[in-house]
Tab-separated table of C-alpha atoms and ligand atoms in Angstrom:
chain	number	residue	atom	x	y	z
A	348	UNK	CA	0.380	-0.141	0.432
A	349	UNK	CA	1.492	3.424	-1.264
A	350	UNK	CA	1.563	6.681	0.680
A	351	UNK	CA	2.486	8.278	-2.664
A	352	UNK	CA	-0.402	9.852	-4.215
A	353	UNK	CA	-0.003	10.913	-7.824
A	354	UNK	CA	-1.848	12.593	-10.617
A	355	UNK	CA	-3.380	9.438	-11.761
A	356	UNK	CA	-5.154	8.513	-8.814
A	357	UNK	CA	-7.160	5.413	-10.739
A	358	UNK	CA	-4.198	3.034	-11.015
A	359	UNK	CA	-0.869	1.870	-10.162
A	360	UNK	CA	1.908	2.990	-11.638
A	361	UNK	CA	5.092	0.626	-12.179
A	362	UNK	CA	8.215	1.308	-9.923
A	363	UNK	CA	10.953	2.644	-12.063
A	364	UNK	CA	14.277	1.102	-10.565
A	365	UNK	CA	16.791	2.315	-13.025
A	366	UNK	CA	17.406	3.903	-16.622
A	367	UNK	CA	20.150	4.107	-19.069
A	368	UNK	CA	20.428	5.775	-22.506
A	369	UNK	CA	17.074	5.805	-23.911
A	370	UNK	CA	15.851	2.956	-21.802
A	371	UNK	CA	13.622	2.534	-18.395
A	372	UNK	CA	13.693	-0.168	-16.404
A	373	UNK	CA	11.099	-1.173	-13.870
A	374	UNK	CA	11.084	-3.593	-10.663
A	375	UNK	CA	9.644	-6.441	-12.365
A	376	UNK	CA	12.605	-6.557	-15.021
A	377	UNK	CA	10.539	-4.830	-17.945
A	378	UNK	CA	12.072	-2.386	-19.735
A	379	UNK	CA	10.628	0.671	-21.142
A	380	UNK	CA	11.767	2.576	-24.602
A	381	UNK	CA	11.868	6.389	-23.830
A	382	UNK	CA	9.698	7.615	-26.434
A	383	UNK	CA	8.755	11.447	-25.090
A	384	UNK	CA	12.143	11.669	-22.943
A	385	UNK	CA	9.534	11.684	-19.653
A	386	UNK	CA	7.916	14.700	-20.384
A	387	UNK	CA	10.000	16.093	-23.076
A	388	UNK	CA	12.933	16.358	-20.735
A	389	UNK	CA	15.470	13.492	-21.021
A	390	UNK	CA	17.238	15.177	-24.243
A	391	UNK	CA	20.719	13.586	-23.620
A	392	UNK	CA	20.108	9.874	-22.282
A	393	UNK	CA	19.394	8.498	-18.801
A	394	UNK	CA	22.746	7.455	-16.618
A	395	UNK	CA	24.800	10.171	-17.999
A	396	UNK	CA	27.816	9.457	-15.305
A	397	UNK	CA	29.148	13.244	-16.078
A	398	UNK	CA	26.104	15.185	-14.541
A	399	UNK	CA	25.408	12.742	-12.468
A	400	UNK	CA	29.635	13.404	-10.821
A	401	UNK	CA	29.024	16.818	-11.434
A	402	UNK	CA	26.243	16.915	-8.851
A	403	UNK	CA	27.553	14.431	-6.498
A	404	UNK	CA	31.200	16.907	-6.599
A	405	UNK	CA	28.562	20.336	-6.339
A	406	UNK	CA	26.357	18.788	-3.356
A	407	UNK	CA	29.599	18.486	-1.447
A	408	UNK	CA	30.397	21.524	-2.583
A	409	UNK	CA	27.879	23.541	-1.690
A	410	UNK	CA	24.467	22.195	-2.143
A	411	UNK	CA	22.327	25.598	-0.975
A	412	UNK	CA	23.262	29.263	-0.583
A	413	UNK	CA	20.271	31.665	-0.867
A	414	UNK	CA	19.925	33.742	-3.808
A	415	UNK	CA	19.874	36.842	-2.015
A	416	UNK	CA	22.844	36.230	0.061
A	417	UNK	CA	25.706	35.102	-2.611
A	418	UNK	CA	26.113	34.356	-6.434
A	419	UNK	CA	27.750	30.884	-7.145
A	420	UNK	CA	30.025	29.864	-9.750
A	421	UNK	CA	27.519	27.382	-11.240
A	422	UNK	CA	24.878	29.953	-11.415
A	423	UNK	CA	27.676	31.612	-13.072
A	424	UNK	CA	29.188	30.194	-15.591
A	425	UNK	CA	25.793	28.802	-16.604
A	426	UNK	CA	24.303	32.260	-17.265
A	427	UNK	CA	27.634	33.182	-19.192
A	428	UNK	CA	26.824	29.732	-21.403
A	429	UNK	CA	22.952	30.598	-21.932
A	430	UNK	CA	24.333	34.476	-22.714
A	431	UNK	CA	26.508	32.758	-25.972
A	432	UNK	CA	23.443	30.724	-26.630
A	433	UNK	CA	20.759	33.329	-26.553
A	434	UNK	CA	20.003	35.861	-29.019
A	435	UNK	CA	21.718	39.284	-29.084
A	436	UNK	CA	20.968	41.263	-25.942
A	437	UNK	CA	19.276	38.443	-23.933
A	438	UNK	CA	22.229	38.132	-21.511
A	439	UNK	CA	20.880	38.356	-18.276
A	440	UNK	CA	19.074	34.623	-17.178
A	441	UNK	CA	17.696	34.544	-13.474
A	442	UNK	CA	17.199	30.376	-12.115
A	443	UNK	CA	13.860	28.863	-10.923
A	444	UNK	CA	12.910	25.162	-10.442
A	445	UNK	CA	10.006	24.336	-13.006
A	446	UNK	CA	8.714	26.064	-16.599
A	447	UNK	CA	5.721	27.104	-15.094
A	448	UNK	CA	8.021	29.434	-12.613
A	449	UNK	CA	10.342	30.483	-15.472
A	450	UNK	CA	6.459	31.424	-17.044
A	451	UNK	CA	5.381	33.085	-14.577
A	452	UNK	CA	8.548	35.040	-13.460
A	453	UNK	CA	8.822	36.338	-17.237
A	454	UNK	CA	4.895	37.473	-17.385
A	455	UNK	CA	5.474	39.178	-14.049
A	456	UNK	CA	8.771	40.941	-14.839
A	457	UNK	CA	7.389	41.839	-18.251
A	458	UNK	CA	4.535	44.047	-16.024
A	459	UNK	CA	6.946	45.068	-13.434
A	460	UNK	CA	9.500	46.427	-16.400
A	461	UNK	CA	6.300	48.784	-17.727
A	462	UNK	CA	5.711	49.458	-14.330
A	463	UNK	CA	9.221	50.990	-13.857
A	464	UNK	CA	8.888	52.850	-17.405
A	465	UNK	CA	5.907	54.466	-15.218
A	466	UNK	CA	3.567	52.750	-18.173
A	467	UNK	CA	1.447	51.858	-15.657
A	468	UNK	CA	-1.454	50.507	-17.335
A	469	UNK	CA	-0.090	47.810	-19.911
A	470	UNK	CA	-1.683	45.143	-17.832
A	471	UNK	CA	-2.441	42.715	-20.359
A	472	UNK	CA	-1.378	39.311	-21.669
A	473	UNK	CA	-2.019	38.069	-24.584
A	474	UNK	CA	-1.290	34.732	-25.561
A	475	UNK	CA	-2.749	31.796	-27.470
A	476	UNK	CA	-4.775	28.745	-28.419
A	477	UNK	CA	-4.258	26.139	-28.534
A	478	UNK	CA	-1.255	27.118	-26.255
A	479	UNK	CA	0.384	25.466	-22.819
A	480	UNK	CA	2.765	27.645	-19.948
A	481	UNK	CA	2.294	26.247	-16.622
A	482	UNK	CA	-0.047	24.942	-14.417
A	483	UNK	CA	0.575	27.728	-11.753
A	484	UNK	CA	-2.344	29.951	-11.797
A	485	UNK	CA	-0.812	32.572	-13.944
A	486	UNK	CA	0.806	30.184	-16.120
A	487	UNK	CA	-2.206	28.143	-15.679
A	488	UNK	CA	-4.320	31.704	-16.851
A	489	UNK	CA	-2.532	32.130	-20.288
A	490	UNK	CA	-2.999	28.449	-21.235
A	491	UNK	CA	-5.615	26.980	-23.180
A	492	UNK	CA	-5.873	23.758	-21.499
A	493	UNK	CA	-10.040	23.682	-20.656
A	494	UNK	CA	-9.345	20.396	-18.511
A	495	UNK	CA	-7.204	22.027	-16.670
A	496	UNK	CA	-8.638	25.417	-16.163
A	497	UNK	CA	-12.126	24.612	-15.704
A	498	UNK	CA	-12.644	23.805	-11.958
A	499	UNK	CA	-9.794	26.619	-11.388
A	500	UNK	CA	-11.409	29.383	-13.436
A	501	UNK	CA	-12.733	31.408	-10.566
A	502	UNK	CA	-9.174	32.064	-9.889
A	503	UNK	CA	-7.892	32.388	-12.923
A	504	UNK	CA	-7.040	35.683	-14.575
A	505	UNK	CA	-8.118	37.281	-18.100
A	506	UNK	CA	-5.502	36.566	-20.056
A	507	UNK	CA	-6.346	37.636	-23.926
A	508	UNK	CA	-6.169	34.495	-26.773
A	509	UNK	CA	-5.486	34.697	-30.164
A	510	UNK	CA	-5.618	31.366	-32.220
A	511	UNK	CA	-2.299	29.836	-32.559
A	512	UNK	CA	-0.527	28.706	-35.648
A	513	UNK	CA	-1.715	24.800	-36.178
A	514	UNK	CA	-1.501	24.019	-40.065
A	515	UNK	CA	-2.883	20.749	-40.261
A	516	UNK	CA	-6.166	22.631	-38.889
A	517	UNK	CA	-5.771	25.969	-40.688
A	518	UNK	CA	-9.245	25.931	-42.293
A	519	UNK	CA	-9.709	26.647	-46.091
A	520	UNK	CA	-7.541	30.088	-45.858
A	521	UNK	CA	-4.237	27.560	-44.808
A	522	UNK	CA	-1.371	29.758	-45.224
A	523	UNK	CA	-3.421	33.356	-45.512
A	524	UNK	CA	-5.379	32.873	-42.046
A	525	UNK	CA	-4.762	35.495	-39.655
A	526	UNK	CA	-3.897	33.334	-36.992
A	527	UNK	CA	-1.144	32.029	-39.775
A	528	UNK	CA	0.272	34.683	-41.057
A	529	UNK	CA	0.326	36.716	-37.464
A	530	UNK	CA	-2.880	39.239	-37.912
A	531	UNK	CA	-4.745	37.600	-35.447
A	532	UNK	CA	-2.075	39.382	-33.266
A	533	UNK	CA	-2.137	42.600	-34.262
A	534	UNK	CA	-6.405	42.685	-34.657
A	535	UNK	CA	-5.941	41.859	-30.797
A	536	UNK	CA	-3.616	44.418	-29.405
A	537	UNK	CA	-5.556	47.115	-31.628
A	538	UNK	CA	-8.555	46.224	-30.272
A	539	UNK	CA	-7.531	45.577	-26.337
A	540	UNK	CA	-5.881	49.131	-26.667
A	541	UNK	CA	-1.913	49.043	-27.418
A	542	UNK	CA	-1.308	51.236	-24.512
A	543	UNK	CA	-2.930	48.595	-21.766
A	544	UNK	CA	-0.824	45.577	-23.122
A	545	UNK	CA	2.222	44.433	-21.841
A	546	UNK	CA	3.335	40.889	-23.365
A	547	UNK	CA	2.461	38.931	-25.971
A	548	UNK	CA	3.869	35.167	-25.645
A	549	UNK	CA	4.116	31.971	-27.572
A	550	UNK	CA	5.218	28.354	-28.104
A	551	UNK	CA	7.589	28.943	-31.216
A	552	UNK	CA	7.150	25.568	-32.640
A	553	UNK	CA	4.329	23.789	-30.308
A	554	UNK	CA	4.527	21.464	-28.069
A	555	UNK	CA	1.817	19.314	-27.036
A	556	UNK	CA	-0.818	21.417	-27.037
A	557	UNK	CA	-0.489	21.841	-31.274
A	558	UNK	CA	1.610	18.845	-31.171
A	559	UNK	CA	4.386	20.325	-33.123
A	560	UNK	CA	3.001	22.143	-35.291
A	561	UNK	CA	5.472	24.862	-37.475
A	562	UNK	CA	4.344	28.735	-37.702
A	563	UNK	CA	4.661	29.529	-41.324
A	564	UNK	CA	8.052	31.117	-42.140
A	565	UNK	CA	7.131	34.968	-41.763
A	566	UNK	CA	5.274	34.638	-39.356
A	567	UNK	CA	7.636	35.062	-35.719
A	568	UNK	CA	9.682	38.525	-38.417
A	569	UNK	CA	5.687	39.467	-37.872
A	570	UNK	CA	5.302	39.271	-34.631
A	571	UNK	CA	8.489	40.738	-33.787
A	572	UNK	CA	7.417	44.001	-36.126
A	573	UNK	CA	4.042	44.090	-34.525
A	574	UNK	CA	5.499	43.608	-30.674
A	575	UNK	CA	8.036	46.894	-31.744
A	576	UNK	CA	5.571	48.902	-33.575
A	577	UNK	CA	3.154	48.818	-30.445
A	578	UNK	CA	5.491	48.739	-27.220
A	579	UNK	CA	4.274	44.890	-26.166
A	580	UNK	CA	7.325	42.365	-24.898
A	581	UNK	CA	7.140	39.370	-26.717
A	582	UNK	CA	7.854	36.365	-24.738
A	583	UNK	CA	9.513	32.929	-26.459
A	584	UNK	CA	8.264	30.110	-24.237
A	585	UNK	CA	10.879	27.565	-25.281
A	586	UNK	CA	10.321	25.269	-21.490
A	587	UNK	CA	9.855	22.056	-23.944
A	588	UNK	CA	11.922	23.599	-27.383
A	589	UNK	CA	14.826	24.897	-25.628
A	590	UNK	CA	18.539	23.433	-25.423
A	591	UNK	CA	18.411	21.845	-29.050
A	592	UNK	CA	15.299	20.058	-29.375
A	593	UNK	CA	14.428	20.630	-32.762
A	594	UNK	CA	17.891	20.810	-34.131
A	595	UNK	CA	18.444	24.098	-33.128
A	596	UNK	CA	19.028	25.308	-29.777
A	597	UNK	CA	16.050	27.322	-29.411
A	598	UNK	CA	13.313	26.585	-31.786
A	599	UNK	CA	13.016	30.531	-32.400
A	600	UNK	CA	16.464	30.071	-34.375
A	601	UNK	CA	14.665	28.164	-37.238
A	602	UNK	CA	12.377	31.410	-38.127
A	603	UNK	CA	14.817	34.412	-39.734
A	604	UNK	CA	13.434	38.133	-40.802
A	605	UNK	CA	13.091	39.424	-43.833
A	606	UNK	CA	16.767	40.470	-44.153
A	607	UNK	CA	17.800	36.858	-42.857
A	608	UNK	CA	18.973	38.695	-39.331
A	609	UNK	CA	17.831	36.284	-36.038
A	610	UNK	CA	14.765	36.552	-34.099
A	611	UNK	CA	15.412	38.234	-30.909
A	612	UNK	CA	11.804	37.327	-27.728
A	613	UNK	CA	12.454	39.851	-25.035
A	614	UNK	CA	11.932	37.392	-22.936
A	615	UNK	CA	13.278	33.189	-23.290
A	616	UNK	CA	11.580	30.906	-20.646
A	617	UNK	CA	13.921	27.615	-20.635
A	618	UNK	CA	12.741	24.380	-18.301
A	619	UNK	CA	12.527	20.659	-19.190
A	620	UNK	CA	15.924	19.790	-21.046
A	621	UNK	CA	18.598	22.520	-20.036
A	622	UNK	CA	19.977	20.304	-17.657
A	623	UNK	CA	17.957	17.019	-19.361
A	624	UNK	CA	15.897	16.028	-15.989
A	625	UNK	CA	18.977	15.089	-13.590
A	626	UNK	CA	17.538	18.035	-11.435
A	627	UNK	CA	14.524	20.711	-11.607
A	628	UNK	CA	15.906	23.914	-12.898
A	629	UNK	CA	14.675	26.283	-15.472
A	630	UNK	CA	15.553	29.852	-16.761
A	631	UNK	CA	14.061	32.824	-16.969
A	632	UNK	CA	16.768	34.353	-19.950
A	633	UNK	CA	16.530	38.841	-20.621
A	634	UNK	CA	16.901	41.020	-23.027
A	635	UNK	CA	19.907	43.498	-20.745
A	636	UNK	CA	18.097	46.656	-21.127
A	637	UNK	CA	14.938	45.516	-18.985
A	638	UNK	CA	17.127	44.311	-16.246
A	639	UNK	CA	19.055	47.540	-16.794
A	640	UNK	CA	15.386	49.203	-16.015
A	641	UNK	CA	14.502	47.883	-13.152
A	642	UNK	CA	18.326	48.203	-11.992
A	643	UNK	CA	17.824	52.200	-12.023
A	644	UNK	CA	14.408	52.302	-10.786
A	645	UNK	CA	13.252	49.936	-7.816
A	646	UNK	CA	16.323	48.246	-7.467
A	647	UNK	CA	14.997	44.803	-6.699
A	648	UNK	CA	12.653	42.001	-8.920
A	649	UNK	CA	9.538	41.217	-7.109
A	650	UNK	CA	9.472	37.688	-7.409
A	651	UNK	CA	11.287	35.459	-4.660
A	652	UNK	CA	11.620	32.053	-4.502
A	653	UNK	CA	13.811	30.035	-1.782
A	654	UNK	CA	15.061	27.466	-4.391
A	655	UNK	CA	15.726	30.470	-7.161
A	656	UNK	CA	19.801	29.852	-8.430
A	657	UNK	CA	19.992	26.940	-6.576
A	658	UNK	CA	24.462	25.913	-6.748
A	659	UNK	CA	22.602	21.996	-7.721
A	660	UNK	CA	20.487	22.320	-10.578
A	661	UNK	CA	22.791	25.205	-11.864
A	662	UNK	CA	25.710	22.665	-11.775
A	663	UNK	CA	23.457	20.004	-13.113
A	664	UNK	CA	22.592	22.496	-16.364
A	665	UNK	CA	26.213	23.256	-16.596
A	666	UNK	CA	27.031	19.269	-16.829
A	667	UNK	CA	24.739	18.922	-19.758
A	668	UNK	CA	25.408	21.541	-21.582
A	669	UNK	CA	28.906	20.850	-21.601
A	670	UNK	CA	27.230	17.395	-22.531
A	671	UNK	CA	25.326	18.221	-25.295
A	672	UNK	CA	28.561	20.506	-26.815
A	673	UNK	CA	30.675	17.886	-26.738
A	674	UNK	CA	28.613	14.947	-28.518
A	675	UNK	CA	27.152	17.658	-30.586
A	676	UNK	CA	23.995	16.707	-29.566
A	677	UNK	CA	22.330	19.877	-31.748
A	678	UNK	CA	23.388	18.706	-34.717
A	679	UNK	CA	22.631	15.416	-33.920
A	680	UNK	CA	18.545	16.428	-32.730
A	681	UNK	CA	18.509	17.930	-36.552
A	682	UNK	CA	20.247	14.840	-38.078
A	683	UNK	CA	18.553	12.149	-36.454
A	684	UNK	CA	15.779	14.299	-35.742
A	685	UNK	CA	15.052	14.170	-39.742
A	686	UNK	CA	15.684	10.564	-39.930
A	687	UNK	CA	12.728	9.879	-37.345
A	688	UNK	CA	10.285	12.527	-39.497
A	689	UNK	CA	10.925	11.023	-41.865
A	690	UNK	CA	10.057	7.018	-40.782
A	691	UNK	CA	7.430	8.631	-38.684
A	692	UNK	CA	5.875	9.702	-42.403
A	693	UNK	CA	5.719	6.522	-43.520
A	694	UNK	CA	4.011	5.164	-40.345
A	695	UNK	CA	0.973	6.876	-41.610
A	696	UNK	CA	0.849	5.473	-45.311
A	697	UNK	CA	1.061	1.620	-44.049
A	698	UNK	CA	0.399	-0.706	-40.951
A	699	UNK	CA	-2.836	-1.711	-39.689
A	700	UNK	CA	-3.857	1.312	-37.740
A	701	UNK	CA	-2.674	4.505	-40.684
A	702	UNK	CA	-6.597	4.247	-41.090
A	703	UNK	CA	-7.048	6.518	-37.542
A	704	UNK	CA	-3.703	9.092	-38.393
A	705	UNK	CA	-4.480	11.993	-39.847
A	706	UNK	CA	-1.462	13.919	-39.562
A	707	UNK	CA	2.510	13.531	-39.019
A	708	UNK	CA	4.494	16.351	-38.299
A	709	UNK	CA	7.539	18.274	-36.370
A	710	UNK	CA	11.176	19.351	-36.470
A	711	UNK	CA	14.220	17.894	-35.231
A	712	UNK	CA	14.023	15.461	-32.506
A	713	UNK	CA	9.869	16.881	-31.576
A	714	UNK	CA	7.325	15.232	-33.398
A	715	UNK	CA	3.397	14.573	-32.790
A	716	UNK	CA	0.887	12.088	-34.747
A	717	UNK	CA	-2.248	13.012	-34.354
A	718	UNK	CA	-5.224	10.259	-34.503
A	719	UNK	CA	-8.541	11.336	-36.564
A	720	UNK	CA	-12.119	9.465	-37.003
A	721	UNK	CA	-11.964	10.443	-40.510
A	722	UNK	CA	-8.718	11.401	-42.393
A	723	UNK	CA	-10.199	13.220	-45.368
A	724	UNK	CA	-12.904	15.798	-43.165
A	725	UNK	CA	-10.428	15.381	-40.093
A	726	UNK	CA	-12.719	14.819	-37.715
A	727	UNK	CA	-11.331	14.252	-34.007
A	728	UNK	CA	-13.048	11.404	-31.947
A	729	UNK	CA	-14.957	11.855	-29.557
A	730	UNK	CA	-13.006	12.445	-26.503
A	731	UNK	CA	-14.929	9.836	-24.739
A	732	UNK	CA	-13.348	7.275	-26.591
A	733	UNK	CA	-10.288	8.408	-24.814
A	734	UNK	CA	-8.241	7.520	-27.983
A	735	UNK	CA	-5.218	9.468	-26.761
A	736	UNK	CA	-5.103	7.241	-23.675
A	737	UNK	CA	-5.708	4.312	-25.367
A	738	UNK	CA	-2.588	4.756	-27.801
A	739	UNK	CA	-0.091	5.865	-24.637
A	740	UNK	CA	-1.614	2.479	-22.500
A	741	UNK	CA	-1.076	0.034	-25.390
A	742	UNK	CA	2.392	1.517	-26.172
A	743	UNK	CA	2.950	1.303	-22.146
A	744	UNK	CA	2.029	-2.609	-22.971
A	745	UNK	CA	4.704	-3.011	-25.924
A	746	UNK	CA	7.653	-1.438	-23.378
A	747	UNK	CA	7.191	2.491	-25.183
A	748	UNK	CA	6.788	5.248	-23.471
A	749	UNK	CA	4.662	8.305	-25.622
A	750	UNK	CA	2.967	10.993	-24.131
A	751	UNK	CA	-0.554	12.180	-24.745
A	752	UNK	CA	-2.175	15.223	-25.731
A	753	UNK	CA	-6.211	16.188	-26.225
A	754	UNK	CA	-8.749	18.713	-26.798
A	755	UNK	CA	-6.476	20.392	-29.347
A	756	UNK	CA	-8.753	20.260	-32.144
A	757	UNK	CA	-11.455	22.231	-30.479
A	758	UNK	CA	-10.910	22.573	-27.175
A	759	UNK	CA	-12.587	19.271	-25.956
A	760	UNK	CA	-11.915	16.824	-28.694
A	761	UNK	CA	-8.954	15.691	-30.368
A	762	UNK	CA	-5.797	12.895	-29.791
A	763	UNK	CA	-2.081	12.973	-30.202
A	764	UNK	CA	0.722	11.424	-29.234
A	765	UNK	CA	4.058	12.751	-28.923
A	766	UNK	CA	7.135	11.408	-30.210
A	767	UNK	CA	10.651	12.884	-28.919
A	768	UNK	CA	13.113	10.285	-27.296
A	769	UNK	CA	16.428	11.438	-26.178
A	770	UNK	CA	19.096	12.980	-28.982
A	771	UNK	CA	21.388	10.051	-28.412
A	772	UNK	CA	18.883	7.631	-29.777
A	773	UNK	CA	20.782	4.880	-32.040
A	774	UNK	CA	19.365	4.358	-35.363
A	775	UNK	CA	18.632	1.191	-34.013
A	776	UNK	CA	16.475	2.094	-31.307
A	777	UNK	CA	15.007	4.051	-33.421
A	778	UNK	CA	13.992	1.980	-35.755
A	779	UNK	CA	12.648	-0.530	-32.322
A	780	UNK	CA	10.669	2.742	-31.636
A	781	UNK	CA	8.851	3.174	-35.159
A	782	UNK	CA	7.697	-0.681	-35.133
A	783	UNK	CA	6.256	-0.497	-31.726
A	784	UNK	CA	4.663	2.827	-32.252
A	785	UNK	CA	3.183	1.275	-35.309
A	786	UNK	CA	2.060	-1.634	-33.473
A	787	UNK	CA	0.409	0.051	-30.293
A	788	UNK	CA	-1.712	2.582	-33.583
A	789	UNK	CA	-2.335	-1.188	-34.598
A	790	UNK	CA	-3.428	-2.022	-31.328
A	791	UNK	CA	-5.692	1.130	-30.684
A	792	UNK	CA	-7.524	1.051	-34.112
A	793	UNK	CA	-8.071	-2.749	-33.125
A	794	UNK	CA	-9.424	-1.574	-29.360
A	795	UNK	CA	-11.739	0.986	-31.425
A	796	UNK	CA	-13.360	-1.666	-34.049
A	797	UNK	CA	-14.015	-3.654	-31.399
A	798	UNK	CA	-15.627	-0.138	-29.235
A	799	UNK	CA	-13.133	-1.009	-26.190
A	800	UNK	CA	-10.533	1.592	-25.538
A	801	UNK	CA	-9.997	2.467	-22.608
B	68	PLP	C1	5.439	24.961	-23.849
B	68	PLP	C2	5.688	24.837	-22.134
B	68	PLP	N1	5.537	25.694	-21.206
B	68	PLP	C3	5.860	25.167	-19.777
B	68	PLP	C4	5.703	24.183	-19.048
B	68	PLP	C5	5.139	24.446	-17.636
B	68	PLP	O1	6.616	23.403	-16.946
B	68	PLP	P1	7.198	22.835	-16.114
B	68	PLP	O2	5.519	21.669	-16.141
B	68	PLP	O3	8.082	22.378	-15.546
B	68	PLP	O4	6.067	23.591	-15.046
B	68	PLP	C6	5.510	23.154	-20.227
B	68	PLP	C7	4.594	21.683	-19.359
B	68	PLP	O5	4.702	21.354	-20.289
B	68	PLP	C8	5.684	24.033	-21.407
B	68	PLP	O6	5.585	22.698	-22.617
């Protein structure tokens, strides 16, 4: 009888006892291929000795000091490494523990910056639907996840929502729709009054909400231009995509301004793969001008957390980034990712369950398979059938871990699974992943035909 309670209360979970490379083992000896890096976290694989050693060494040297009394060597080194990898001008980093905290802090920083500039009216946040930024109340307010929001709706803030670019469901206008061109953002800012808008937050390439959807190439150039013209801060939520997942260190690097220059957001939120899952850590990377404004004003960022800038998490991230560099893992996420995308595209064409695969898409080591009741009309399955959950359960039975998401088609219905293995996956392991995935899709299609989903 366990005294732990987990999110899912309707079934017991297997006990994990060890993990190595792309494999996780439970106490019965069963082996699982980690096809989604846990929750798009384990980018460098499990059991990396150098990272474990760096954490041990840091724990022996200094495990914790408070960030109001001391700086520490790993935090300084990590901030310098991130500044080097970030777009020009973003060279100040603030460390927290989870992605939600980094998003929460980014939104609060945006508001505080405007207030300290004397622009107190700017308080509105614009976010996108589908979209996800975390589960603390401000981050959840900016997230279009109805099933997480419903009960807490009386506590959530009013965040303005625009449609996210979602090519598979962009409708008849396709790339010319306001959601896909970026025009929806300008329309929203003008409707709300530019003088009231503080920030626009977006996942540069969709995470699980739009299932690895890519906006058209010109989208972020337009977003940057709109934000600049209206004095709105652009926050890139790279919690899921950052640290190489899409084959570039930041997903925003896939997009360029019309002259070919890189596109710089004002704030980047990172988490997950930043330290490959070896210790909780997230980061907010900020344009230095924003920090200078606050330094000249109140001199305090109003966001205190006990574990901010903690040496242990920062040491894990320094070791992770060094490991990524040493093994060229961002480039590998691009090259193995291209192979993975090709193999996944074939899944939609053949196999017993191919008739429930509506779309396969992604970038680098981030991919999604969207499941539909009708491939022609893209009609989603009814939510009551729990198709994504069924596929994840069938895959787990076969020893493959996948990540589900639901509700993306219309807020309630919609099923997809994310495929995001560690960048270190070998060709043979990738072949195994594809075989297991195809078998689990066939199992799911068969269960649906027999009206026996979860
Ligand atoms: C894009 C994005 N932002 C923020 C978060 C929240 O991160 P965390 O779960 O670490 O709080 C997530 C988590 O899935 C995410 O995908």
